[in-house]
Each structure stands twice: as structure tokens, then as C-alpha cells.
Short mmCIF file of C-alpha atoms and ligand atoms in Angstrom, two decimals:
data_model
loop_
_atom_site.label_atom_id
_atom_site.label_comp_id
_atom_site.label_asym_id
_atom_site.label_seq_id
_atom_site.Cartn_x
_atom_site.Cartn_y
_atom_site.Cartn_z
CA UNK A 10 -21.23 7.75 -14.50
CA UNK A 11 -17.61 8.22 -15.63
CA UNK A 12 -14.51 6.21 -14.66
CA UNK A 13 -10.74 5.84 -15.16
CA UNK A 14 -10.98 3.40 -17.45
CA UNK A 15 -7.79 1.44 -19.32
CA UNK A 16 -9.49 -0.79 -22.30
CA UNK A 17 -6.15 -2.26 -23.05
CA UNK A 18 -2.44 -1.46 -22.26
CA UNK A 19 -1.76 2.04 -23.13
CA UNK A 20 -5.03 3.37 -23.45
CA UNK A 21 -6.44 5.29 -20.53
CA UNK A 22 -9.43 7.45 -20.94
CA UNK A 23 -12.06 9.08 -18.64
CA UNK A 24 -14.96 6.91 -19.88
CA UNK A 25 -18.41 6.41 -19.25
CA UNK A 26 -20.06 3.51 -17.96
CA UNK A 27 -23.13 2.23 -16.41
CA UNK A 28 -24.11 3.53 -13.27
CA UNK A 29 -23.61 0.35 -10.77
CA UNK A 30 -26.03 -0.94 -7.81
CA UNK A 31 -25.46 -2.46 -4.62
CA UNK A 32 -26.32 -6.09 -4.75
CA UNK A 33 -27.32 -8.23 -2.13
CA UNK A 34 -24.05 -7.56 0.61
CA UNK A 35 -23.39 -4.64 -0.76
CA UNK A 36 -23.37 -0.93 -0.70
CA UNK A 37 -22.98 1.87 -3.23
CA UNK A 38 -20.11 4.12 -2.72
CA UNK A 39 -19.79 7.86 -4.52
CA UNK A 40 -16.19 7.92 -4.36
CA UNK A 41 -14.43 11.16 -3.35
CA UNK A 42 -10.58 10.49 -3.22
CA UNK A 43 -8.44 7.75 -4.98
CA UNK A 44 -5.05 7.41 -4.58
CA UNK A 45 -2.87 6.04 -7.34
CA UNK A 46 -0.27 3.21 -7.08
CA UNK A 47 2.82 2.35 -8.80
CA UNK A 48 0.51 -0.65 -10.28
CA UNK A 49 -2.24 1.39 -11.50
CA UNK A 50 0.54 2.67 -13.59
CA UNK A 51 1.76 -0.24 -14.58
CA UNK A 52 -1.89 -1.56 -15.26
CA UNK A 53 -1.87 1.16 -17.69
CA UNK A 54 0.98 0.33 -19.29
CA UNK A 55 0.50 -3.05 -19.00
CA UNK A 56 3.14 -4.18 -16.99
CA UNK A 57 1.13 -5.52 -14.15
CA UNK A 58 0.59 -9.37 -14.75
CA UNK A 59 -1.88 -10.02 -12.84
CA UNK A 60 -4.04 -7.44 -14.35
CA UNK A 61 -7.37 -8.27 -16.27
CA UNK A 62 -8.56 -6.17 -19.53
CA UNK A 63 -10.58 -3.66 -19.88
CA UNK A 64 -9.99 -2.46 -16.35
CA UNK A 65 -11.20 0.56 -14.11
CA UNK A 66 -8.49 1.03 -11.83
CA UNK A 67 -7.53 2.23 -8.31
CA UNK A 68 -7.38 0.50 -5.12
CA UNK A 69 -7.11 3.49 -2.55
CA UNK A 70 -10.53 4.92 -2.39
CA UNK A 71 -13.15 6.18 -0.15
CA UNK A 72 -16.21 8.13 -0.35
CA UNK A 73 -19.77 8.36 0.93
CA UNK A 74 -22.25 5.36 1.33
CA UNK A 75 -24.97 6.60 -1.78
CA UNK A 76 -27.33 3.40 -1.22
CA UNK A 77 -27.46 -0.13 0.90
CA UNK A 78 -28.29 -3.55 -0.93
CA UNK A 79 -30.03 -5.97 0.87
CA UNK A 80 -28.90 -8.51 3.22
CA UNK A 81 -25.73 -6.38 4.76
CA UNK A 82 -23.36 -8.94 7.30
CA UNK A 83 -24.79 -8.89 10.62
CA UNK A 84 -21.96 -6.60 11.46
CA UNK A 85 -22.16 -3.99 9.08
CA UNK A 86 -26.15 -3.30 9.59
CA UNK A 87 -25.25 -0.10 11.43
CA UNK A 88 -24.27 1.64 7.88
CA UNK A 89 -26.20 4.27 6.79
CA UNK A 90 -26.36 6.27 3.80
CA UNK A 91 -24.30 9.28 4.42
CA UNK A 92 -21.74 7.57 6.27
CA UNK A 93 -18.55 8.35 4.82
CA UNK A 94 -16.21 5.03 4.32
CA UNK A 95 -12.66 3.67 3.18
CA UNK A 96 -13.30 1.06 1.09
CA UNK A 97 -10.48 -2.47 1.62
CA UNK A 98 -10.01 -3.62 -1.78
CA UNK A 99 -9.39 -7.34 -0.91
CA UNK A 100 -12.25 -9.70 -1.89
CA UNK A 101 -11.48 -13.50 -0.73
CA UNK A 102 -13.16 -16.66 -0.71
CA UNK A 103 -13.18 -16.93 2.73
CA UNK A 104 -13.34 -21.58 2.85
CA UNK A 105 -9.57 -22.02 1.07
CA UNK A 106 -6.82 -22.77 3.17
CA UNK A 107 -5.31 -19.10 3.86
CA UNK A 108 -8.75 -17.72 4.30
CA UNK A 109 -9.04 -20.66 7.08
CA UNK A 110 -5.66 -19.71 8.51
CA UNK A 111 -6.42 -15.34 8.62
CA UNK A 112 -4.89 -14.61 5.46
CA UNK A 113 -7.77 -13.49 3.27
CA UNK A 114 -4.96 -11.40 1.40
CA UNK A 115 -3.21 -14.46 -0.23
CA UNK A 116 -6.70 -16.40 -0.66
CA UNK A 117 -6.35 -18.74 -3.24
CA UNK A 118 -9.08 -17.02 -5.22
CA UNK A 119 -8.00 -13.61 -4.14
CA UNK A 120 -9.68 -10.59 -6.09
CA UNK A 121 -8.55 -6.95 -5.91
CA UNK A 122 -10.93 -4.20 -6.70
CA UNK A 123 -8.98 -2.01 -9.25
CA UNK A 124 -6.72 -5.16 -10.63
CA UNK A 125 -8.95 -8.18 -11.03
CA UNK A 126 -12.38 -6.21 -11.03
CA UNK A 127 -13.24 -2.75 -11.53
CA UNK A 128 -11.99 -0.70 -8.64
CA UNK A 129 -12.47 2.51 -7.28
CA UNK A 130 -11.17 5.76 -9.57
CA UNK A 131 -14.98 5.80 -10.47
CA UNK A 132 -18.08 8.28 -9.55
CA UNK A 133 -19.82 5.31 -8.33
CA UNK A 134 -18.63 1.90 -7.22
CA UNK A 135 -20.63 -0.86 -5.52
CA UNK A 136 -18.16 -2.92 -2.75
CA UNK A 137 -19.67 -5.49 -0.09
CA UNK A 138 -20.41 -4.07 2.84
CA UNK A 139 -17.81 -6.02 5.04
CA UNK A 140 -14.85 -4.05 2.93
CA UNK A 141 -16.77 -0.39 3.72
CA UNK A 142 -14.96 0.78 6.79
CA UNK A 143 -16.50 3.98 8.47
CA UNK A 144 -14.33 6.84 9.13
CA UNK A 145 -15.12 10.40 11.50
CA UNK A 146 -16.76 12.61 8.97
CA UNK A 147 -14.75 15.55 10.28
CA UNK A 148 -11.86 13.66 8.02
CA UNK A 149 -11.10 15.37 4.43
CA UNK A 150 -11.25 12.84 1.77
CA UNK A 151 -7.63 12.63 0.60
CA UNK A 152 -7.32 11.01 4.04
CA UNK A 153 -9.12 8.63 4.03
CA UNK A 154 -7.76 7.69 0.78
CA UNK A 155 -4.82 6.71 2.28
CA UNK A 156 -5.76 4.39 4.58
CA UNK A 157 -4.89 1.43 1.85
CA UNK A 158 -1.29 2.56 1.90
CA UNK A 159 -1.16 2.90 5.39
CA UNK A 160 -2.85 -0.66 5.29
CA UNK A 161 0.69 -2.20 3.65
CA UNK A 162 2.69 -0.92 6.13
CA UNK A 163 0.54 -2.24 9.09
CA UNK A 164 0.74 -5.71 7.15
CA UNK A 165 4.23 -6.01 6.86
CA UNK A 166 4.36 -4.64 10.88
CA UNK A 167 1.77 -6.88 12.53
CA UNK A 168 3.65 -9.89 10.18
CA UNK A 169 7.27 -9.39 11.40
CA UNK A 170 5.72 -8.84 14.75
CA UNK A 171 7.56 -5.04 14.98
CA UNK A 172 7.50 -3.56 18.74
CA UNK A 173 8.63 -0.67 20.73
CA UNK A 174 12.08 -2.27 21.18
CA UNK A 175 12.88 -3.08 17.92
CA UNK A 176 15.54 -1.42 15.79
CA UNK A 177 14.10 -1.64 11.78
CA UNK A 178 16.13 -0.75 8.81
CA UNK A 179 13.39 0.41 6.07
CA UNK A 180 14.98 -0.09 2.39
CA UNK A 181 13.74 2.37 0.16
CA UNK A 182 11.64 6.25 0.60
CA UNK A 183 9.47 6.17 -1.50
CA UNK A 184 5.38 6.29 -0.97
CA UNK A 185 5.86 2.82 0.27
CA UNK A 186 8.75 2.89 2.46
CA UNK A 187 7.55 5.65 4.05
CA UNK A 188 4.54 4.46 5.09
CA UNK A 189 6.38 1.47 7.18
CA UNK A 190 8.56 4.12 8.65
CA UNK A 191 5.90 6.41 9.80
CA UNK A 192 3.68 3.05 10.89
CA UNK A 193 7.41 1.80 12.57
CA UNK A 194 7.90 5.35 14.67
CA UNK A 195 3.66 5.38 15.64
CA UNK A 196 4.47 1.93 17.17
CA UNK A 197 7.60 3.34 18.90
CA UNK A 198 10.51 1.43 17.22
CA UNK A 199 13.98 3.27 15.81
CA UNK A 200 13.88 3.58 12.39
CA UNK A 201 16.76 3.86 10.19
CA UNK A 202 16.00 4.79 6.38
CA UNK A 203 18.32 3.81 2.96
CA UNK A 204 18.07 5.75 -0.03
CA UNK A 205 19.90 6.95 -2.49
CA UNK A 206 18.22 9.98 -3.17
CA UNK A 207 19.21 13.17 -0.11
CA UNK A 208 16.12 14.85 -0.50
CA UNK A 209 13.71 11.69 0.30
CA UNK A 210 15.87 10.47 3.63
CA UNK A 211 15.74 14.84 4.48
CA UNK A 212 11.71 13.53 3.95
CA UNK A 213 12.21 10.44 6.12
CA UNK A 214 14.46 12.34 8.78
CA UNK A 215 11.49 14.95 9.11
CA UNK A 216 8.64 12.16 9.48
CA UNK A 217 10.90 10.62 12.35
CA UNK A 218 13.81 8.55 10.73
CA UNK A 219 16.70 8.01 13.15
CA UNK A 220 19.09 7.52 10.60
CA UNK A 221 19.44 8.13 7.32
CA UNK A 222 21.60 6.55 5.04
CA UNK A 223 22.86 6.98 1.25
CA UNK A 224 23.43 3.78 -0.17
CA UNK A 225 24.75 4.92 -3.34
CA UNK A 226 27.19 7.04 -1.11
CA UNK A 227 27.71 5.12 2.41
CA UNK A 228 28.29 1.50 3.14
CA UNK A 229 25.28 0.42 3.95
CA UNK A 230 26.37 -2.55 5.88
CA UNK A 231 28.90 -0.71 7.76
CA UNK A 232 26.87 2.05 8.80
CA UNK A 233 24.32 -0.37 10.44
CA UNK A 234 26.61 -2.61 12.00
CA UNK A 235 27.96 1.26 13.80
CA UNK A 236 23.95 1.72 14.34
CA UNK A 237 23.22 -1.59 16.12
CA UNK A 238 26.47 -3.08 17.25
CA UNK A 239 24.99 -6.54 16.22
CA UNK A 240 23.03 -6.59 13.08
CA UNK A 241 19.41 -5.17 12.62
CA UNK A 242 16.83 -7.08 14.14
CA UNK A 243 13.62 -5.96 11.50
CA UNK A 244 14.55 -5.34 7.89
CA UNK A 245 11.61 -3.98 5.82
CA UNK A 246 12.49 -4.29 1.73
CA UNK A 247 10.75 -1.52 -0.05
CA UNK A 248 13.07 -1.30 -2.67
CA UNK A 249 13.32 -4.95 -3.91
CA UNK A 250 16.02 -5.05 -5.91
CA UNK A 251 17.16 -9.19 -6.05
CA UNK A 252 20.85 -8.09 -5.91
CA UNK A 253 20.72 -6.74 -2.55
CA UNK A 254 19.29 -9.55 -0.90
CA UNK A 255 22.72 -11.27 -0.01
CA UNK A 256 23.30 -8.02 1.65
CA UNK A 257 20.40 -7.73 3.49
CA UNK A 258 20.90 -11.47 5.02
CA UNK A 259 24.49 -10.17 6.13
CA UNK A 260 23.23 -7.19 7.94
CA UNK A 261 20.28 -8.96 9.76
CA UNK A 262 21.15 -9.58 13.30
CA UNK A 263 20.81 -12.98 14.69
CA UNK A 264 17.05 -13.81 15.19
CA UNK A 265 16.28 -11.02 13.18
CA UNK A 266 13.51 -10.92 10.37
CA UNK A 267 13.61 -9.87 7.12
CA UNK A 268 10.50 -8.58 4.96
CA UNK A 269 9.62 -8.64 1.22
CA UNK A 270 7.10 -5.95 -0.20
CA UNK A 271 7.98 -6.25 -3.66
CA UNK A 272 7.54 -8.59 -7.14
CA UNK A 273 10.23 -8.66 -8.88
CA UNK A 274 10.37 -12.11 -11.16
CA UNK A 275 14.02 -12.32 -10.99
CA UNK A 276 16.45 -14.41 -9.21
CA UNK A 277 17.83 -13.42 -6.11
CA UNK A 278 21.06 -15.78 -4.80
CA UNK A 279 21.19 -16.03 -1.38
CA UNK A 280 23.51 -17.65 1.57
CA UNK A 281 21.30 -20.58 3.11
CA UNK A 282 23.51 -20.49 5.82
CA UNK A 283 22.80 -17.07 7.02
CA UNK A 284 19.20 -18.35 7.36
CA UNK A 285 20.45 -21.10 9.38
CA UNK A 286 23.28 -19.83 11.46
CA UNK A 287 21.64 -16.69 12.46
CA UNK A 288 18.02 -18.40 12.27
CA UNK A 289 16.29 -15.74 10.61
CA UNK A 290 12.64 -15.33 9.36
CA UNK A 291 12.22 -14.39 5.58
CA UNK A 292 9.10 -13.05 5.65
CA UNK A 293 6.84 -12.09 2.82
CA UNK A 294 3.77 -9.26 3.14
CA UNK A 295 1.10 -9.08 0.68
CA UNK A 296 -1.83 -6.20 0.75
CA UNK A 297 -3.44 -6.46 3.41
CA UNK A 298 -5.53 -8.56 6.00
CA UNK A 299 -7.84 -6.92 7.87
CA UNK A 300 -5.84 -3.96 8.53
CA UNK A 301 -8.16 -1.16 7.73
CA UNK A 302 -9.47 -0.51 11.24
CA UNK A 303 -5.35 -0.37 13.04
CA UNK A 304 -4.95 1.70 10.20
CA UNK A 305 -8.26 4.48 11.19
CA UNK A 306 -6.40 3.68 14.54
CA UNK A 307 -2.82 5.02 13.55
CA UNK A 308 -4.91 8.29 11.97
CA UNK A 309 -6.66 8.67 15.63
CA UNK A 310 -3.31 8.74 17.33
CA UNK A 311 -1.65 11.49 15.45
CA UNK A 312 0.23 10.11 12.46
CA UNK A 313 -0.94 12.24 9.24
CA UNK A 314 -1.28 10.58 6.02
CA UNK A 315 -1.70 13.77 4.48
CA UNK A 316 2.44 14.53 5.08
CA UNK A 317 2.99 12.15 2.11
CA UNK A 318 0.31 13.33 -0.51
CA UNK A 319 2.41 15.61 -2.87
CA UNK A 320 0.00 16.68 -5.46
CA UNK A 321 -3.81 16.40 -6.43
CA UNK A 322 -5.92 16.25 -9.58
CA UNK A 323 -9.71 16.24 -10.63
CA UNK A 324 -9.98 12.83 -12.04
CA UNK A 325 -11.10 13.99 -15.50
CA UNK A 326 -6.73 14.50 -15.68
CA UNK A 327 -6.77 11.19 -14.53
CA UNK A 328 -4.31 10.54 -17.68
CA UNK A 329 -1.70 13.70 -17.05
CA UNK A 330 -1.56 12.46 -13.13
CA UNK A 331 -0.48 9.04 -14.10
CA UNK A 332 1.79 10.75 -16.63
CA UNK A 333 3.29 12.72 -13.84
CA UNK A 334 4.19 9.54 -11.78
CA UNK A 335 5.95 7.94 -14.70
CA UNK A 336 8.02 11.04 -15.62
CA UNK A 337 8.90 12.93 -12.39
CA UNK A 338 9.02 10.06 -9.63
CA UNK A 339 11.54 12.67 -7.69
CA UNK A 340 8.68 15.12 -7.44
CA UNK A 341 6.20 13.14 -6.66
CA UNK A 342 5.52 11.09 -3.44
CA UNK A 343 1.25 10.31 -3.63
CA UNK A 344 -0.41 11.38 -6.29
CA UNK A 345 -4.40 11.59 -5.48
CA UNK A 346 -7.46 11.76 -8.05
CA UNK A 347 -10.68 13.69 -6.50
CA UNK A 348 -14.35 13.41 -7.69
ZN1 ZN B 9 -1.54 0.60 -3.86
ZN1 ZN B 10 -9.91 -17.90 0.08
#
């Protein structure tokens, strides 16, 4: 079977490898759709440090259950061959301390099909069972692809605790950002966007942004104390730049909560007493735990992934699609490999 396969920084090629079988727990996926993420690119270019050589990537997948292995979880024994699946690319240990506490994202021994074993831009990959989530076969593939984005969004939301009544301020439209806005407006809050980019907040205005603001442009900080009167209650950091964080403690309102998507390793000063005064809750968001069926949930209720997929390619171009993300990140939004 061929994969996307990256044998060391730099060097991606359609390769092929051993056709894989489902082991006990597991099933055998023939993958369909894969999305690709900023850190399959930087997997490939190996700027990714958590990332293990030589690597198949991708982490957004789905496709068709091929075969069963033996001994599926109690709960999954209703899969069949056929059934068409989204596959949740976090593996945990499931005894360490955040598995005990219902973080299987941030398990000590977390692994991550695509980054720390080989993941899904492949014909064939085997996953266990318990990460095969079953989606209405009536659903085109790219779809259900997109479920693992969706998946970070619903994190960060179900972590900072987002409601109907809350006012968020999303930082940042790209693939990610938008994602939190869309998941944001599903759950009914007002969602203000900042970019510095007009053509992705006219994207964020048309997939239900309240606001849009150019940061390069506008003051930032004065537009949203004009927006809320008092200080945003739910900031959502897409962009991650450390510099901004002193900014983003000023324009949380009292009791508000402030969330981190991204890994930058440098320094960010901050104002300890805006924590304190205003009490706030610094709140990190990781992947994902357990998010896959809210997500097939969201789908269900209306809100189309599909909006944010901006161009396709067989996965034999696997290379010129990655290519494309690195070089035109204005055209592109989410880039999707099909088999
Ligand atoms: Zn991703
Ligand atoms: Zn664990």
C-alpha cells in the first residue's frame, strides 16, 4: 500500500509500505480523506519537535472499516466492515494521572497517530477500535475529515466552559480560528474575530462573526472595550504570538477566561496582577479529549465543515499540496488529500 511518507526532514515522498492488520483492539481503516495541518508541514520540514523519524503523517482522517481484529472494547462490537468512520488520533495510557482525571489528551504517555506513530495520509491504516467513530454514510469523505479540526475547537469550548451568553473574542482566521468561531456561533455565543488580513474576517463575517476587527489597522483593545463595555469575558488565542499576551490580559473582562491553542517556546511577560485583580482563568487546550462524537453532533445540527476546505488533491501530490500551504497561506484555508 502507499503512504505519505517523510523519512527525514525535508524529504516527503509517496512511498510504499507494508500493508498493515488490525491487531487485537483494532480495526483496519482504507482511508478516504486526510486533512493536512500546519504540523504535518512542519513535520516535513522538521520543525515539529515532538515529531519521530521516519514518519507517515496526518492526523485528520477517515475512511471505511476494511477488516475487525479480535477482541474489539465491549463498546465498539457493533462495527462492521463497511461502516464508514473518523478516526481520533489520540492514543493514551489510560492509568497516569490525566488519564485518571479525563484528560487522555495530555496523558503522560500521550501518542498521536501521524506525529508519534504512523498516522493516517495512508491507503490503509490499522487504529483501535475505541478511536473509530462511525459517521452517516450519506456524508462525503472530505467531511468527515474534518471532524479532528472541528475536534480543537470543541476542546478549547467545553474547557473555558463557552455558553449561549458569552461574548468570545477569537484571535486569529485562519483554519484554526475559524473552527472555534463557527463551534462558538453553533453554541450560540457572539463572536468577535481579529485579523489582520480583510479578506479572512470578510470569511469570518460570512460564517457568523459579529465583529470583525483589523488589528494591524484598529485598536484592538479599544474596539472591544466599545464591543463589551467591560472587557471580553472568553478570549480564544489562535494566533499565539507571546507579545500580545499582555494585551490580551488587559482586554479580558473581570472573571473572564483566556485560552491558549498554540506552542510557541518563547517568553511571554505578563501582569500577575491582572490575573489576580480581575481573577481570571489562563487556560490551556490541547487536541482533543473525547470530542469526536459533539463534534458528529455540531455536523448533525447544521454547521458545514466543508465551508472551510479550500482546495483538494489525490494524495499521490501529496508533496505539491503541502507545498501549496507553505507558499500561498492567503489562498489556502484546508487543504485535503483523497485516496
Ligand atoms: Zn491538525
Ligand atoms: Zn495516560
Amino acid at each position: 500500500m502507499k503512504a505519505v511518507y517523510v523519512k527525514e526532514p525535508k524529504s516527503l515522498d509517496v512511498a510504499e509500505l507494508p500493508m498493515p492488520s488490525a491487531g487485537r483492539g483494532e480495526v483496519l481503516v482504507r482511508v478516504h480523506a486526510a486533512g493536512i495541518c500546519g504540523s504535518d508541514v512542519h513535520i516535513y520540514h522538521g520543525t515539529n519537535p515532538l515529531a519521530e523519524y521516519p514518519r507517515v503523517i496526518g492526523h485528520e482522517f477517515a475512511g471505511e472499516v476494511a477488516a475487525l481484529g479480535l477482541e474489539l472494547p465491549p463498546e465498539k462490537r457493533g462495527l462492521s466492515v463497511g461502516d464508514h468512520v473518523a478516526v481520533d488520533p489520540v492514543t493514551s495510557c489510560g492509568t497516569c494521572y490525566p488519564c485518571s482525571v479525563g484528560r487522555p489528551n495530555v496523558c503522560s504517555r500521550l501518542k498521536v497517530f501521524g506525529v508519534h506513530q504512523d498516522g493516517g495520509m495512508a491507503e490503509y491504516v490499522a487504529v483501535p477500535a475505541a478511536n473509530a467513530h462511525v459517521v452517516p454514510k450519506e456524508w462525503p469523505w472530505e467531511k468527515a475529515a474534518m471532524i479532528e479540526p472541528f475536534s480543537i475547537a470543541a476542546n478549547v469550548l467545553s474547557r473555558t466552559e463557552c455558553t449561549a451568553s458569552d461574548r468570545v473574542l477569537v484571535m486569529g482566521a485562519g483554519p484554526i480560528g475559524l473552527t472555534v468561531l463557527m463551534g462558538a456561533v453553533l453554541i450560540g455565543a457572539r463572536v468577535a474575530v481579529a485579523d489582520v488580513l480583510d479578506s479572512r474576517l470578510e470569511t469570518a463575517g460570512e460564517l457568523g462573526a459579529e465583529l470583525g476587527v483589523n488589528s494591524g489597522r484598529q485598536n484592538l483593545e479599544e474596539e472591544m472595550l466599545k464591543w463589551t463595555g467591560e472587557g471580553v469575558p472568553l478570549i480564544v488565542d489562535a494566533v499565539c504570538i507571546p507579545a500580545l499576551f499582555p494585551s490580551l490580559l488587559r482586554m479580558a473582562s473581570p472573571a473572564g477566561r483566556i485560552a491558549h491553542l498554540g506552542f510557541s517556546e518563547r517568553p511571554a511577560e505578563i501582569v500577575p496582577l491582572e490575573i489576580t485583580k480581575k481573577e481570571l482563568s489562563i487556560i490551556g487546550s490541547r487536541l482533543n479529549r473525547n470530542m469526536f462524537p459533539r463534534v458528529i453532533e455540531w455536523f448533525g445540527k447544521g454547521l458545514d465543515p466543508e465551508k472551510l476546505i479550500s482546495h483538494k488533491f489525490p494524495f499521490t501530490e501529496a508533496r505539491k499540496a503541502l507545498d501549496l500551504i507553505e507558499e500561498k497561506p492567503l489562498e489556502t484555508c484546508k487543504v485535503l488529500l483523497t485516496f
